[in-house]
Amino acid sequence: MNCSRFGAIVVKLKHIKYSNVSGLRLFSSTGKHAKVAVLGANGSIGQPLSLLLKMNPLVEELALYDVVHPQGVAADLGHVPTSCDKVTAFGPGEIMGALKDAKIVLCAAGSPRKAGVTREEQFKLNSKVVKELAKSCAVMNPGAIYCIVTNPINSTVPLFCEIFKSAGVLNEAKILGISNLDAMRAGAYIAKEKGWQTSDINCPVVGGHSGSTIIPIISQCKPDPQLSDEQVKLITHEIREAGAEIVAAKKGSGTVALSIAWSAHHFVDALLRAVVSGEKGVVECAYVKSVAVPECKYFSNPIELGVDGVSKNLGLPQLNAYEKYLLTKCIPSLNQHIRAGEESAAQR
Ligand code: LMR
């Protein structure tokens, strides 16, 4: 750690409370830090995610793993002046170096969705990548907390868990699918509708992260936007289609990257505060082993984060009649995605 030259700024920032503009806090007031690894660091999500992590004051070492030139990303980030001075790069055959001693590992490797490609088709491509990475992780650092960003998380999280189970090292509290992008989008669409600030809105989104498995719980949004049934239906549709819309708007020039990176970093920042700083009452939505919905093995809903990942699954918020209806529609699709993940783990 080398932040002495920023001492005055550290003192000034000491009393600032954590907020959802977490990417802007550059210096730690706790003095405790962790090694964080990014798998797939040279990808379209991996790169902005690595930049945000480099800016996080609770990250002591940022380890970048990719099969394609992670050294370039590390060199690029090396010129960014933040309190995290240690950025290391690991290429093919070197994943051990990235995983060793990492407290938190983000899996962002794989192919992003292209126009016209469904999440199910994307899983065919990404399952091989995630499976190989999960095998390495299970052997080399089974104790880390794993945040799965690689889509489709409805299937990649069950796949990752199954690989850990086969290796006899599964701790479901430590494998979390990053699904808070949907809550972030709910905030954005509600803000647009109401003319509010996005940062003031907290709307839980439960279920999974794909089409009809995404269930915005607008009835529990804080503050209450008091939307009509039509507005709720429209916003639900917009949240579900947001990814495809961005992919289409980029017209083949790219895919969803910045908002996923932001949401993943927001989640990891919350996790770091719980793991490294010991902060209590840190709540985020994540796709994890299901507690609230017994029909599904995995489900996304608010969880409390602690030193070992999920410290408490807070279950489902109260649902109104429309949200209950969405839940009944979500369950069969989500189960299909979960089965696809589990079957893929079982294939040789
Ligand atoms: C999203 O929802 O934006 C991501 O899951 C990326 C995608 O492919 O849609």
mmCIF file of C-alpha atoms in Angstrom, residues 15-335:
data_model
loop_
_atom_site.group_PDB
_atom_site.id
_atom_site.type_symbol
_atom_site.label_atom_id
_atom_site.label_comp_id
_atom_site.label_asym_id
_atom_site.label_seq_id
_atom_site.Cartn_x
_atom_site.Cartn_y
_atom_site.Cartn_z
ATOM 1 C CA HIS A 15 -16.146 10.431 7.522
ATOM 2 C CA ILE A 16 -17.783 9.940 4.160
ATOM 3 C CA LYS A 17 -20.358 7.148 4.351
ATOM 4 C CA TYR A 18 -20.331 4.416 1.749
ATOM 5 C CA SER A 19 -22.912 5.002 -0.897
ATOM 6 C CA ASN A 20 -23.900 3.619 -4.252
ATOM 7 C CA VAL A 21 -21.392 5.895 -5.920
ATOM 8 C CA SER A 22 -18.844 3.453 -4.525
ATOM 9 C CA GLY A 23 -16.633 3.601 -7.615
ATOM 10 C CA LEU A 24 -15.663 7.117 -6.626
ATOM 11 C CA ARG A 25 -14.122 6.324 -3.247
ATOM 12 C CA LEU A 26 -10.426 6.071 -3.916
ATOM 13 C CA PHE A 27 -8.939 5.742 -0.448
ATOM 14 C CA SER A 28 -9.576 3.440 2.471
ATOM 15 C CA SER A 29 -10.107 4.624 6.010
ATOM 16 C CA THR A 30 -10.045 1.094 7.502
ATOM 17 C CA GLY A 31 -6.462 0.107 6.686
ATOM 18 C CA LYS A 32 -7.624 -3.431 5.754
ATOM 19 C CA HIS A 33 -7.583 -4.755 2.222
ATOM 20 C CA ALA A 34 -7.920 -7.882 0.128
ATOM 21 C CA LYS A 35 -6.566 -9.486 -2.991
ATOM 22 C CA VAL A 36 -9.249 -9.641 -5.669
ATOM 23 C CA ALA A 37 -8.887 -11.668 -8.880
ATOM 24 C CA VAL A 38 -10.685 -11.099 -12.172
ATOM 25 C CA LEU A 39 -10.965 -14.071 -14.532
ATOM 26 C CA GLY A 40 -11.528 -12.806 -18.058
ATOM 27 C CA ALA A 41 -9.872 -9.468 -17.292
ATOM 28 C CA ASN A 42 -9.190 -8.577 -20.929
ATOM 29 C CA GLY A 43 -12.820 -8.935 -22.013
ATOM 30 C CA SER A 44 -15.355 -6.219 -22.689
ATOM 31 C CA ILE A 45 -16.713 -6.539 -19.149
ATOM 32 C CA GLY A 46 -13.401 -7.537 -17.537
ATOM 33 C CA GLN A 47 -11.616 -4.342 -18.550
ATOM 34 C CA PRO A 48 -14.010 -1.717 -17.117
ATOM 35 C CA LEU A 49 -14.583 -3.987 -14.109
ATOM 36 C CA SER A 50 -10.842 -4.118 -13.475
ATOM 37 C CA LEU A 51 -10.622 -0.335 -13.714
ATOM 38 C CA LEU A 52 -13.385 0.082 -11.121
ATOM 39 C CA LEU A 53 -11.695 -2.452 -8.839
ATOM 40 C CA LYS A 54 -8.399 -0.606 -9.215
ATOM 41 C CA MET A 55 -10.227 2.446 -7.860
ATOM 42 C CA ASN A 56 -11.614 0.574 -4.857
ATOM 43 C CA PRO A 57 -9.755 1.448 -1.648
ATOM 44 C CA LEU A 58 -10.385 -1.991 -0.142
ATOM 45 C CA VAL A 59 -8.511 -3.773 -2.945
ATOM 46 C CA GLU A 60 -4.865 -4.326 -2.084
ATOM 47 C CA GLU A 61 -3.889 -6.493 -5.034
ATOM 48 C CA LEU A 62 -5.771 -6.808 -8.293
ATOM 49 C CA ALA A 63 -4.882 -10.056 -10.060
ATOM 50 C CA LEU A 64 -5.862 -10.212 -13.725
ATOM 51 C CA TYR A 65 -6.244 -13.540 -15.469
ATOM 52 C CA ASP A 66 -7.075 -13.977 -19.145
ATOM 53 C CA VAL A 67 -6.049 -16.310 -21.926
ATOM 54 C CA VAL A 68 -5.479 -13.236 -24.127
ATOM 55 C CA HIS A 69 -2.820 -10.708 -23.092
ATOM 56 C CA PRO A 70 -3.790 -9.726 -19.522
ATOM 57 C CA GLN A 71 -0.365 -8.049 -19.275
ATOM 58 C CA GLY A 72 -1.654 -5.277 -21.534
ATOM 59 C CA VAL A 73 -4.569 -4.559 -19.208
ATOM 60 C CA ALA A 74 -2.247 -4.604 -16.208
ATOM 61 C CA ALA A 75 0.178 -2.182 -17.907
ATOM 62 C CA ASP A 76 -2.717 0.106 -18.826
ATOM 63 C CA LEU A 77 -4.110 0.083 -15.288
ATOM 64 C CA GLY A 78 -0.639 0.467 -13.849
ATOM 65 C CA HIS A 79 -0.684 4.143 -14.859
ATOM 66 C CA VAL A 80 -3.934 4.868 -13.025
ATOM 67 C CA PRO A 81 -3.085 6.545 -9.691
ATOM 68 C CA THR A 82 -5.087 4.901 -6.909
ATOM 69 C CA SER A 83 -4.281 3.342 -3.537
ATOM 70 C CA CYS A 84 -4.064 -0.136 -5.106
ATOM 71 C CA ASP A 85 -0.524 -0.210 -6.467
ATOM 72 C CA LYS A 86 -0.291 -3.925 -7.085
ATOM 73 C CA VAL A 87 -1.798 -5.079 -10.367
ATOM 74 C CA THR A 88 -0.593 -8.506 -11.448
ATOM 75 C CA ALA A 89 -1.246 -10.368 -14.720
ATOM 76 C CA PHE A 90 -1.517 -14.093 -15.406
ATOM 77 C CA GLY A 91 -1.915 -15.702 -18.804
ATOM 78 C CA PRO A 92 -2.650 -19.246 -19.999
ATOM 79 C CA GLY A 93 -1.331 -21.872 -17.593
ATOM 80 C CA GLU A 94 -0.806 -19.274 -14.858
ATOM 81 C CA ILE A 95 -4.240 -19.125 -13.235
ATOM 82 C CA MET A 96 -2.789 -20.380 -9.948
ATOM 83 C CA GLY A 97 -0.966 -17.072 -9.519
ATOM 84 C CA ALA A 98 -4.211 -15.135 -9.880
ATOM 85 C CA LEU A 99 -6.201 -17.368 -7.540
ATOM 86 C CA LYS A 100 -3.611 -17.842 -4.811
ATOM 87 C CA ASP A 101 -4.635 -15.950 -1.650
ATOM 88 C CA ALA A 102 -7.463 -14.112 -3.451
ATOM 89 C CA LYS A 103 -10.348 -13.462 -1.052
ATOM 90 C CA ILE A 104 -12.782 -12.616 -3.813
ATOM 91 C CA VAL A 105 -12.686 -13.959 -7.371
ATOM 92 C CA LEU A 106 -14.831 -12.540 -10.153
ATOM 93 C CA CYS A 107 -15.584 -14.784 -13.090
ATOM 94 C CA ALA A 108 -16.260 -12.534 -16.096
ATOM 95 C CA ALA A 109 -14.718 -14.793 -18.750
ATOM 96 C CA GLY A 110 -16.571 -16.022 -21.817
ATOM 97 C CA SER A 111 -18.447 -14.558 -24.750
ATOM 98 C CA PRO A 112 -20.824 -11.657 -24.331
ATOM 99 C CA ARG A 113 -24.236 -11.973 -25.991
ATOM 100 C CA LYS A 114 -24.384 -10.791 -29.575
ATOM 101 C CA ALA A 115 -27.465 -9.491 -31.397
ATOM 102 C CA GLY A 116 -29.981 -12.255 -32.025
ATOM 103 C CA VAL A 117 -28.290 -14.701 -29.637
ATOM 104 C CA THR A 118 -30.410 -15.917 -26.730
ATOM 105 C CA ARG A 119 -28.967 -16.494 -23.280
ATOM 106 C CA GLU A 120 -29.532 -20.224 -23.776
ATOM 107 C CA GLU A 121 -27.405 -20.191 -26.934
ATOM 108 C CA GLN A 122 -24.831 -18.138 -25.124
ATOM 109 C CA PHE A 123 -24.661 -20.842 -22.453
ATOM 110 C CA LYS A 124 -23.532 -23.369 -25.053
ATOM 111 C CA LEU A 125 -20.485 -21.168 -25.673
ATOM 112 C CA ASN A 126 -19.776 -20.134 -22.111
ATOM 113 C CA SER A 127 -20.371 -23.414 -20.307
ATOM 114 C CA LYS A 128 -17.013 -24.833 -21.442
ATOM 115 C CA VAL A 129 -15.118 -21.771 -20.273
ATOM 116 C CA VAL A 130 -16.883 -21.614 -16.905
ATOM 117 C CA LYS A 131 -16.474 -25.340 -16.346
ATOM 118 C CA GLU A 132 -12.720 -25.241 -16.899
ATOM 119 C CA LEU A 133 -12.337 -22.203 -14.660
ATOM 120 C CA ALA A 134 -14.502 -23.734 -11.927
ATOM 121 C CA LYS A 135 -12.310 -26.851 -11.947
ATOM 122 C CA SER A 136 -9.182 -24.746 -11.430
ATOM 123 C CA CYS A 137 -10.870 -22.662 -8.725
ATOM 124 C CA ALA A 138 -12.110 -25.752 -6.856
ATOM 125 C CA VAL A 139 -8.578 -27.146 -6.700
ATOM 126 C CA MET A 140 -6.526 -23.987 -6.297
ATOM 127 C CA ASN A 141 -8.620 -21.765 -4.040
ATOM 128 C CA PRO A 142 -11.800 -23.450 -2.820
ATOM 129 C CA GLY A 143 -12.097 -21.024 0.105
ATOM 130 C CA ALA A 144 -12.481 -17.802 -1.897
ATOM 131 C CA ILE A 145 -15.802 -16.079 -2.449
ATOM 132 C CA TYR A 146 -16.778 -16.413 -6.109
ATOM 133 C CA CYS A 147 -18.862 -13.791 -7.900
ATOM 134 C CA ILE A 148 -20.136 -15.116 -11.206
ATOM 135 C CA VAL A 149 -20.700 -12.491 -13.873
ATOM 136 C CA THR A 150 -20.439 -14.768 -16.927
ATOM 137 C CA ASN A 151 -23.835 -15.122 -18.539
ATOM 138 C CA PRO A 152 -26.272 -16.726 -18.466
ATOM 139 C CA ILE A 153 -25.895 -16.745 -14.696
ATOM 140 C CA ASN A 154 -29.153 -18.717 -14.304
ATOM 141 C CA SER A 155 -27.085 -21.664 -15.617
ATOM 142 C CA THR A 156 -23.440 -20.737 -14.968
ATOM 143 C CA VAL A 157 -23.961 -20.485 -11.181
ATOM 144 C CA PRO A 158 -25.474 -24.013 -10.914
ATOM 145 C CA LEU A 159 -22.665 -25.271 -13.188
ATOM 146 C CA PHE A 160 -19.998 -23.661 -10.996
ATOM 147 C CA CYS A 161 -21.616 -25.072 -7.834
ATOM 148 C CA GLU A 162 -21.829 -28.576 -9.310
ATOM 149 C CA ILE A 163 -18.120 -28.563 -10.172
ATOM 150 C CA PHE A 164 -17.310 -27.532 -6.598
ATOM 151 C CA LYS A 165 -19.686 -30.233 -5.317
ATOM 152 C CA SER A 166 -17.935 -32.929 -7.401
ATOM 153 C CA ALA A 167 -14.613 -31.756 -6.004
ATOM 154 C CA GLY A 168 -16.046 -32.019 -2.463
ATOM 155 C CA VAL A 169 -15.447 -28.340 -1.692
ATOM 156 C CA LEU A 170 -18.856 -26.730 -2.189
ATOM 157 C CA ASN A 171 -19.824 -23.950 0.196
ATOM 158 C CA GLU A 172 -22.943 -22.468 -1.400
ATOM 159 C CA ALA A 173 -22.689 -19.308 0.693
ATOM 160 C CA LYS A 174 -19.539 -18.461 -1.242
ATOM 161 C CA ILE A 175 -20.803 -18.765 -4.820
ATOM 162 C CA LEU A 176 -22.877 -15.771 -5.843
ATOM 163 C CA GLY A 177 -24.371 -14.810 -9.200
ATOM 164 C CA ILE A 178 -24.248 -11.101 -9.987
ATOM 165 C CA SER A 179 -27.869 -10.181 -10.659
ATOM 166 C CA ASN A 180 -28.080 -6.679 -9.207
ATOM 167 C CA LEU A 181 -27.905 -5.197 -12.721
ATOM 168 C CA ASP A 182 -31.671 -5.694 -12.906
ATOM 169 C CA ALA A 183 -32.267 -3.727 -9.694
ATOM 170 C CA MET A 184 -30.049 -1.006 -11.084
ATOM 171 C CA ARG A 185 -32.094 -0.967 -14.300
ATOM 172 C CA ALA A 186 -35.350 -0.912 -12.331
ATOM 173 C CA GLY A 187 -34.053 2.235 -10.646
ATOM 174 C CA ALA A 188 -33.124 3.750 -14.007
ATOM 175 C CA TYR A 189 -36.493 3.095 -15.643
ATOM 176 C CA ILE A 190 -38.496 4.221 -12.617
ATOM 177 C CA ALA A 191 -36.366 7.361 -12.369
ATOM 178 C CA LYS A 192 -37.037 8.117 -16.030
ATOM 179 C CA GLU A 193 -40.763 7.635 -15.592
ATOM 180 C CA LYS A 194 -40.949 9.812 -12.483
ATOM 181 C CA GLY A 195 -38.235 12.366 -13.257
ATOM 182 C CA TRP A 196 -36.341 11.219 -10.123
ATOM 183 C CA GLN A 197 -32.620 10.734 -9.439
ATOM 184 C CA THR A 198 -31.608 7.108 -10.135
ATOM 185 C CA SER A 199 -29.368 7.031 -7.071
ATOM 186 C CA ASP A 200 -32.336 7.696 -4.757
ATOM 187 C CA ILE A 201 -34.245 4.582 -5.832
ATOM 188 C CA ASN A 202 -34.076 1.111 -4.325
ATOM 189 C CA CYS A 203 -36.216 -1.464 -6.119
ATOM 190 C CA PRO A 204 -35.637 -5.176 -5.437
ATOM 191 C CA VAL A 205 -35.625 -7.515 -8.425
ATOM 192 C CA VAL A 206 -35.875 -11.241 -7.714
ATOM 193 C CA GLY A 207 -35.894 -14.540 -9.626
ATOM 194 C CA GLY A 208 -33.148 -14.985 -12.195
ATOM 195 C CA HIS A 209 -31.344 -12.868 -14.766
ATOM 196 C CA SER A 210 -33.008 -13.720 -18.051
ATOM 197 C CA GLY A 211 -36.322 -12.792 -19.703
ATOM 198 C CA SER A 212 -39.357 -14.019 -17.796
ATOM 199 C CA THR A 213 -37.248 -15.096 -14.811
ATOM 200 C CA ILE A 214 -36.626 -11.416 -13.967
ATOM 201 C CA ILE A 215 -39.257 -10.247 -11.451
ATOM 202 C CA PRO A 216 -39.118 -6.566 -10.459
ATOM 203 C CA ILE A 217 -40.844 -6.042 -7.114
ATOM 204 C CA ILE A 218 -42.002 -2.520 -7.790
ATOM 205 C CA SER A 219 -44.577 -2.732 -4.996
ATOM 206 C CA GLN A 220 -41.640 -2.658 -2.545
ATOM 207 C CA CYS A 221 -39.682 0.070 -4.303
ATOM 208 C CA LYS A 222 -38.395 2.813 -2.038
ATOM 209 C CA PRO A 223 -39.630 5.475 -2.431
ATOM 210 C CA ASP A 224 -42.996 4.244 -3.693
ATOM 211 C CA PRO A 225 -43.295 5.490 -7.304
ATOM 212 C CA GLN A 226 -47.091 4.957 -7.296
ATOM 213 C CA LEU A 227 -47.193 3.679 -10.865
ATOM 214 C CA SER A 228 -50.283 2.542 -12.707
ATOM 215 C CA ASP A 229 -50.630 -1.155 -13.671
ATOM 216 C CA GLU A 230 -49.731 -0.222 -17.258
ATOM 217 C CA GLN A 231 -46.594 1.604 -16.168
ATOM 218 C CA VAL A 232 -45.535 -1.382 -14.015
ATOM 219 C CA LYS A 233 -46.021 -3.761 -16.949
ATOM 220 C CA LEU A 234 -44.078 -1.490 -19.277
ATOM 221 C CA ILE A 235 -41.168 -1.099 -16.846
ATOM 222 C CA THR A 236 -41.111 -4.851 -16.179
ATOM 223 C CA HIS A 237 -40.838 -5.403 -19.929
ATOM 224 C CA GLU A 238 -38.130 -2.749 -20.284
ATOM 225 C CA ILE A 239 -36.011 -4.296 -17.521
ATOM 226 C CA ARG A 240 -36.329 -7.743 -19.085
ATOM 227 C CA GLU A 241 -35.367 -6.499 -22.531
ATOM 228 C CA ALA A 242 -32.700 -4.004 -21.454
ATOM 229 C CA GLY A 243 -29.723 -6.204 -22.342
ATOM 230 C CA ALA A 244 -31.035 -7.063 -25.800
ATOM 231 C CA GLU A 245 -31.843 -3.404 -26.416
ATOM 232 C CA ILE A 246 -28.298 -2.292 -25.641
ATOM 233 C CA VAL A 247 -26.847 -5.030 -27.833
ATOM 234 C CA ALA A 248 -29.158 -3.905 -30.680
ATOM 235 C CA ALA A 249 -28.324 -0.206 -30.146
ATOM 236 C CA LYS A 250 -24.604 -0.946 -30.422
ATOM 237 C CA LYS A 251 -25.360 -2.372 -33.869
ATOM 238 C CA GLY A 252 -22.746 -5.055 -33.815
ATOM 239 C CA SER A 253 -20.043 -2.730 -32.464
ATOM 240 C CA GLY A 254 -20.170 -4.164 -28.973
ATOM 241 C CA THR A 255 -22.299 -5.544 -26.217
ATOM 242 C CA VAL A 256 -23.491 -4.720 -22.707
ATOM 243 C CA ALA A 257 -20.306 -4.025 -20.798
ATOM 244 C CA LEU A 258 -20.218 -0.805 -18.791
ATOM 245 C CA SER A 259 -23.425 -1.249 -16.809
ATOM 246 C CA ILE A 260 -22.624 -4.899 -16.017
ATOM 247 C CA ALA A 261 -19.138 -3.884 -14.920
ATOM 248 C CA TRP A 262 -20.603 -1.118 -12.752
ATOM 249 C CA SER A 263 -23.157 -3.440 -11.149
ATOM 250 C CA ALA A 264 -20.553 -6.153 -10.542
ATOM 251 C CA HIS A 265 -18.225 -3.625 -8.956
ATOM 252 C CA HIS A 266 -21.065 -2.209 -6.848
ATOM 253 C CA PHE A 267 -21.708 -5.736 -5.586
ATOM 254 C CA VAL A 268 -18.040 -6.497 -4.902
ATOM 255 C CA ASP A 269 -17.660 -3.199 -3.082
ATOM 256 C CA ALA A 270 -20.552 -4.219 -0.807
ATOM 257 C CA LEU A 271 -18.916 -7.631 -0.328
ATOM 258 C CA LEU A 272 -15.542 -6.085 0.480
ATOM 259 C CA ARG A 273 -17.153 -3.839 3.087
ATOM 260 C CA ALA A 274 -18.638 -6.935 4.746
ATOM 261 C CA VAL A 275 -15.565 -9.175 4.314
ATOM 262 C CA VAL A 276 -12.718 -6.747 4.865
ATOM 263 C CA SER A 277 -14.210 -3.939 6.935
ATOM 264 C CA GLY A 278 -16.610 -6.177 8.892
ATOM 265 C CA GLU A 279 -19.531 -3.884 8.112
ATOM 266 C CA LYS A 280 -22.880 -5.329 9.237
ATOM 267 C CA GLY A 281 -26.250 -5.077 7.553
ATOM 268 C CA VAL A 282 -24.865 -4.937 3.993
ATOM 269 C CA VAL A 283 -27.745 -6.074 1.769
ATOM 270 C CA GLU A 284 -27.716 -6.680 -1.996
ATOM 271 C CA CYS A 285 -29.666 -8.899 -4.388
ATOM 272 C CA ALA A 286 -27.720 -11.927 -5.673
ATOM 273 C CA TYR A 287 -28.499 -15.214 -7.399
ATOM 274 C CA VAL A 288 -27.647 -17.886 -4.837
ATOM 275 C CA LYS A 289 -28.799 -21.198 -3.385
ATOM 276 C CA SER A 290 -32.542 -20.776 -2.968
ATOM 277 C CA VAL A 291 -34.117 -20.475 0.433
ATOM 278 C CA ALA A 292 -37.202 -18.404 -0.297
ATOM 279 C CA VAL A 293 -38.558 -20.414 -3.209
ATOM 280 C CA PRO A 294 -38.340 -24.164 -2.525
ATOM 281 C CA GLU A 295 -39.373 -25.054 -6.105
ATOM 282 C CA CYS A 296 -36.046 -23.696 -7.410
ATOM 283 C CA LYS A 297 -32.541 -24.682 -6.294
ATOM 284 C CA TYR A 298 -31.171 -21.206 -7.037
ATOM 285 C CA PHE A 299 -32.941 -17.888 -6.790
ATOM 286 C CA SER A 300 -32.030 -14.226 -6.696
ATOM 287 C CA ASN A 301 -33.343 -12.130 -3.833
ATOM 288 C CA PRO A 302 -31.945 -9.806 -1.151
ATOM 289 C CA ILE A 303 -29.180 -11.347 0.938
ATOM 290 C CA GLU A 304 -27.089 -10.018 3.776
ATOM 291 C CA LEU A 305 -23.368 -10.244 3.124
ATOM 292 C CA GLY A 306 -20.799 -11.347 5.691
ATOM 293 C CA VAL A 307 -17.202 -12.553 5.948
ATOM 294 C CA ASP A 308 -18.097 -15.875 4.312
ATOM 295 C CA GLY A 309 -20.315 -14.561 1.530
ATOM 296 C CA VAL A 310 -24.031 -14.954 2.238
ATOM 297 C CA SER A 311 -24.510 -14.459 5.981
ATOM 298 C CA LYS A 312 -28.309 -14.434 5.787
ATOM 299 C CA ASN A 313 -30.735 -15.077 2.959
ATOM 300 C CA LEU A 314 -33.454 -12.475 3.492
ATOM 301 C CA GLY A 315 -35.941 -14.274 1.258
ATOM 302 C CA LEU A 316 -38.645 -12.725 -0.828
ATOM 303 C CA PRO A 317 -39.993 -9.266 -0.176
ATOM 304 C CA GLN A 318 -43.777 -9.096 0.103
ATOM 305 C CA LEU A 319 -45.334 -9.594 -3.348
ATOM 306 C CA ASN A 320 -48.565 -8.170 -4.715
ATOM 307 C CA ALA A 321 -50.901 -10.202 -6.945
ATOM 308 C CA TYR A 322 -49.116 -9.263 -10.190
ATOM 309 C CA GLU A 323 -45.684 -10.120 -8.764
ATOM 310 C CA LYS A 324 -47.023 -13.474 -7.486
ATOM 311 C CA TYR A 325 -48.249 -14.166 -11.011
ATOM 312 C CA LEU A 326 -44.793 -13.309 -12.415
ATOM 313 C CA LEU A 327 -43.273 -15.710 -9.885
ATOM 314 C CA THR A 328 -45.437 -18.612 -11.089
ATOM 315 C CA LYS A 329 -44.302 -17.875 -14.658
ATOM 316 C CA CYS A 330 -40.645 -17.589 -13.628
ATOM 317 C CA ILE A 331 -40.313 -20.945 -11.853
ATOM 318 C CA PRO A 332 -40.516 -23.378 -14.834
ATOM 319 C CA SER A 333 -38.097 -21.325 -16.998
ATOM 320 C CA LEU A 334 -35.655 -20.821 -14.169
ATOM 321 C CA ASN A 335 -35.701 -24.547 -13.374
#
